[in-house]
Short mmCIF file of C-alpha atoms in Angstrom, two decimals:
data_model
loop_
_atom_site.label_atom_id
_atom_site.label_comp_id
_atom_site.label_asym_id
_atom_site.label_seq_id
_atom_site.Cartn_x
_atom_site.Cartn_y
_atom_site.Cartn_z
CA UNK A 19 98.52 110.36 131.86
CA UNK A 20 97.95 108.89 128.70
CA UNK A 21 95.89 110.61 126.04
CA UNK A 22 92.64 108.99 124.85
CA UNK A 23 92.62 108.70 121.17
CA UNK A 24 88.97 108.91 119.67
CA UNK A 25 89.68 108.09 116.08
CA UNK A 26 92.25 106.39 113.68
CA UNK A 27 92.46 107.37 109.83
CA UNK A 28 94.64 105.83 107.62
CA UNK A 29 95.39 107.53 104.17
CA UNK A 30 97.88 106.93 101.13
CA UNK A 31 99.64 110.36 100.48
CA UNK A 32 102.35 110.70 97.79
CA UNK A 33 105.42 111.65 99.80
CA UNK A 34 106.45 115.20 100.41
CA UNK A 35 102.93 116.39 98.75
CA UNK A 36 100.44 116.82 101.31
CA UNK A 37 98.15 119.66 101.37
CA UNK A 38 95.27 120.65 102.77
CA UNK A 39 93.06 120.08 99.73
CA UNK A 40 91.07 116.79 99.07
CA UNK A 41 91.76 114.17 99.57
CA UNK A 42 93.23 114.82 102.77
CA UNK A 43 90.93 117.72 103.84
CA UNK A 44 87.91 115.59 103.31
CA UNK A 45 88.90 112.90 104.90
CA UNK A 46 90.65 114.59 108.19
CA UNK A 47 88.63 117.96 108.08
CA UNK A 48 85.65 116.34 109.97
CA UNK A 49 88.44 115.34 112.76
CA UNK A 50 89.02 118.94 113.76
CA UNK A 51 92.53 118.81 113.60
CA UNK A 52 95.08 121.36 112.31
CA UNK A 53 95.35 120.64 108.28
CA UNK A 54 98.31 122.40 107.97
CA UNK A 55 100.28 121.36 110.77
CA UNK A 56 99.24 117.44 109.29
CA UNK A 57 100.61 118.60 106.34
CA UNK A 58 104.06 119.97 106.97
CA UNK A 59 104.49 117.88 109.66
CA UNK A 60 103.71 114.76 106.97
CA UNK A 61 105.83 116.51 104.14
CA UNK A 62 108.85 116.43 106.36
CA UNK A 63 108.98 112.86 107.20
CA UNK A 64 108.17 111.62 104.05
CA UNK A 65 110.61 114.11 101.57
CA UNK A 66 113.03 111.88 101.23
CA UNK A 67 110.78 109.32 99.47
CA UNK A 68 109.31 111.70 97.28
CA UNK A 69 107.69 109.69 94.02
CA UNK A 70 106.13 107.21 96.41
CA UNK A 71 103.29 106.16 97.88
CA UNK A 72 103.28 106.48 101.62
CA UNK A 73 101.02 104.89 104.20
CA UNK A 74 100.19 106.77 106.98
CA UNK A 75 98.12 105.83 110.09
CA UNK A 76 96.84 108.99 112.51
CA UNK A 77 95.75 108.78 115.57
CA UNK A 78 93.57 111.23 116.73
CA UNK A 79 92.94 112.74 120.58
CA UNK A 80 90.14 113.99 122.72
CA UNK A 81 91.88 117.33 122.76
CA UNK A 82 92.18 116.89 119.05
CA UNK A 83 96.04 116.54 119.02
CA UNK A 84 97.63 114.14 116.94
CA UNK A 85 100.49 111.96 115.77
CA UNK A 86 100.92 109.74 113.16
CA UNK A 87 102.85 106.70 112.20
CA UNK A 88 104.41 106.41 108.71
CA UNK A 89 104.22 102.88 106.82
CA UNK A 90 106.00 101.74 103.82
CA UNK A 91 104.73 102.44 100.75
CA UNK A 92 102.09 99.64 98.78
CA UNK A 93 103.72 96.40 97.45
CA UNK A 94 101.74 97.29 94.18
CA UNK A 95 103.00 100.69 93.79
CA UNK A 96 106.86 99.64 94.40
CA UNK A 97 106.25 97.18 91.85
CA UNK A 98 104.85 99.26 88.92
CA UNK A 99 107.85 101.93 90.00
CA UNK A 100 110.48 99.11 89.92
CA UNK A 101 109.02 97.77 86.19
CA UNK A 102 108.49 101.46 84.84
CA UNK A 103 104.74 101.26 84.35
CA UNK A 104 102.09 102.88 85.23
CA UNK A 105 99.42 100.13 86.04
CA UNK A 106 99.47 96.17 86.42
CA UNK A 107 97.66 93.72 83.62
CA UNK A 108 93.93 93.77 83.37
CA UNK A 109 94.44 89.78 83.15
CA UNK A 110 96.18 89.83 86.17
CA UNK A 111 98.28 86.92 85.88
CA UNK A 112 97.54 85.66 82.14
CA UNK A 113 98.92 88.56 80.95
CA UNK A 114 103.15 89.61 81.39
CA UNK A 115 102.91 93.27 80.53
CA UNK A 116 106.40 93.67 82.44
CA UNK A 117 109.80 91.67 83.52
CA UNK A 118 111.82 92.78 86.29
CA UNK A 119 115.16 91.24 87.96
CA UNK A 120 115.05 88.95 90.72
CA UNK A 121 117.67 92.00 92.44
CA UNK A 122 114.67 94.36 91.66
CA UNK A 123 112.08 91.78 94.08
CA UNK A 124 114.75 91.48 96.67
CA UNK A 125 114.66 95.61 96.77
CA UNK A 126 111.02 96.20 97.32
CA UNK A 127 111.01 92.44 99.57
CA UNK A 128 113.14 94.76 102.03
CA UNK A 129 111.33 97.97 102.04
CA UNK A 130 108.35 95.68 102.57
CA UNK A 131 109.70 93.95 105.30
CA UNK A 132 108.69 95.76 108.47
CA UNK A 133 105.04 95.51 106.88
CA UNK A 134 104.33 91.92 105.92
CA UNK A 135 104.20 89.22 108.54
CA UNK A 136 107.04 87.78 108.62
CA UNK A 137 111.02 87.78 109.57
CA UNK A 138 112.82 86.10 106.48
CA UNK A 139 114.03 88.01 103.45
CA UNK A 140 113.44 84.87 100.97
CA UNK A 141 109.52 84.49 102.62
CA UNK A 142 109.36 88.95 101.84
CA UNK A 143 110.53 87.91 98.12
CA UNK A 144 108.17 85.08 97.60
CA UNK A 145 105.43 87.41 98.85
CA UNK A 146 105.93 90.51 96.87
CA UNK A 147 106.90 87.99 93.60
CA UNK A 148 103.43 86.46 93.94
CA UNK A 149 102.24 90.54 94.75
CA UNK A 150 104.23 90.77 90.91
CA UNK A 151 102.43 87.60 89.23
CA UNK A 152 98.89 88.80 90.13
CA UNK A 153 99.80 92.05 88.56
CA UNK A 154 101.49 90.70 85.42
CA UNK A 155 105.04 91.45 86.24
CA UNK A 156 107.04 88.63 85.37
CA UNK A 157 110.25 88.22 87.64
CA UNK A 158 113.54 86.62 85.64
CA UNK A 159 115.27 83.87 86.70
CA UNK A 160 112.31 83.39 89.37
CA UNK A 161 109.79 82.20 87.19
CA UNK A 162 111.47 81.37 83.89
CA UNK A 163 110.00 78.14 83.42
CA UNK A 164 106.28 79.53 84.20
CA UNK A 165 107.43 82.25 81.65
CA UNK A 166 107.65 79.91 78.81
CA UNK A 167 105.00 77.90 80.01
CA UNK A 168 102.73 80.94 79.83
CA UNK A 169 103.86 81.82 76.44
CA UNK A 170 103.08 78.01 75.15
CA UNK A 171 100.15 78.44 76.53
CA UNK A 172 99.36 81.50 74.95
CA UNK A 173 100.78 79.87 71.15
CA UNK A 174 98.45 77.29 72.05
CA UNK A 175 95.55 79.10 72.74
CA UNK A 176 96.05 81.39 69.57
CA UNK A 177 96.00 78.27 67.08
CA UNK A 178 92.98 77.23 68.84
CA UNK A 179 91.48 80.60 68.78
CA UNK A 180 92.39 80.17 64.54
CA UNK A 181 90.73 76.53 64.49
CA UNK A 182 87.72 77.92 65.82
CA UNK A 183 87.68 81.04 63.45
CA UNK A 184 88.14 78.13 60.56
CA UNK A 185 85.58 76.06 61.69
CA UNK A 186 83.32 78.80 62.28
CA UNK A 187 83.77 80.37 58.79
CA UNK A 188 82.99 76.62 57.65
CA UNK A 189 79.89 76.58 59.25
CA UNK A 190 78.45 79.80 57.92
CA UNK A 191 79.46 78.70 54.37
CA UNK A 192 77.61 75.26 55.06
CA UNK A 193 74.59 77.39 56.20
CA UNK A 194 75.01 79.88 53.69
CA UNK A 195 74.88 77.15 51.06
CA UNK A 196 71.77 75.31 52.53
CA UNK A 197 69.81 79.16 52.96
CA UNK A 198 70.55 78.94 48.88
CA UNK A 199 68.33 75.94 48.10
CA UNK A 200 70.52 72.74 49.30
CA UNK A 201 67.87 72.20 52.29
CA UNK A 202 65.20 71.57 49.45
CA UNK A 203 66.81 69.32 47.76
CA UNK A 204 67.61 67.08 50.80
CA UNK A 205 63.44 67.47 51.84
CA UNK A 206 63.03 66.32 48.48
CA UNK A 207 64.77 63.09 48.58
CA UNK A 208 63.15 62.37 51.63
CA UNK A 209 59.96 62.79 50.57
CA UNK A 210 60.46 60.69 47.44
CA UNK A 211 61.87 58.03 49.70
CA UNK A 212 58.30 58.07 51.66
CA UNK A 213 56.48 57.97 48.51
CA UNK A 214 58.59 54.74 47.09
CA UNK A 215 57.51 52.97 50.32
CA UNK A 216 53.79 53.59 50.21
CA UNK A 217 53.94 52.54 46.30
CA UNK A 218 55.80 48.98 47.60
CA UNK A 219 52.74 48.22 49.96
#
């Protein structure tokens, strides 16, 4: 007879680390399952991938027995591994902080497979290469022509960016000049203009 299971927790351990320490004991402690037997039996499946991130998804029993099912590790973190950083752009997309080959997107594309919804390699590699874009990991010979598009873009928005510094710097001279008496002078003339007009009638 089948077992009833009464809760499912999913976590993100790195592989072959596990211990009974938060976050892990915090999150399955109130479960009442055996920490340490979660543990080893978690380090052993995952040594072999040691440096990544791996999913895992436990299912927990009335008796409070368990088993779990291992995942592949976050699009995101293959990524930063594969470009040798630590985190993606703040500017997500406006900003290329990294380039990696297109070999390097068809790597984590099949890792990622049994994970993302669907059954072709080249739809895995468009998925994870938008995953790169929004994270500011350029991919060569994918996106080449957005590459240099981006970097116009960028040229163009730095001369701007200098035009409005200039014009700025205009401005407060212009105002700077009036604060130092110009402003009278143009009342003045005004005023004197007023004055020759009541004289006429």
């Amino acid at each position: 007879m089948a077992k009833n299971v009464v809760k499912k927790i999913k976590l993100q351990i790195p592989a072959g680390k596990a211990t009974p320490a938060p976050p892990v004991g915090t999150v399955l402690g109130p479960a009442g399952i055996n920490l340490q037997e979660f543990c080893t039996k978690y380090n052993d499946a995952t040594r072999e991938k040691m440096g990544d991130i791996i999913p895992v998804e436990i299912s927990i029993y009335e008796d409070r027995t368990f088993d779990f099912v291992l995942k592949t590790p976050p699009t995101a973190s293959l990524l930063l591994k594969a470009a040798g950083i630590s985190k993606g752009s703040k500017k997500g997309a406006n900003e290329i902080i990294a380039t990696i080959s297109k070999e390097d997107i068809k790597k984590v594309a099949e890792i990622k497979m049994p994970d993302l919804n669907c059954y072709d390699l080249e739809k895995a590699i468009q998925i994870v290469a938008g995953t790169a874009r929004n994270m500011g990991i350029a991919v060569k010979g994918l996106n080449d022509g957005e590459l240099a598009e981006q970097a116009k873009e960028a040229e163009e928005a730095a001369a701007q960016a200098a035009k409005l510094e200039a014009d700025l710097e205009a401005m407060e001279e212009s105002a700077k000049a009036m604060a130092e008496g110009a402003s009278v002078e143009v009342e003045t003339t005004a005023q004197s203009k007023e004055t020759e007009n009541e004289d006429e009638e």
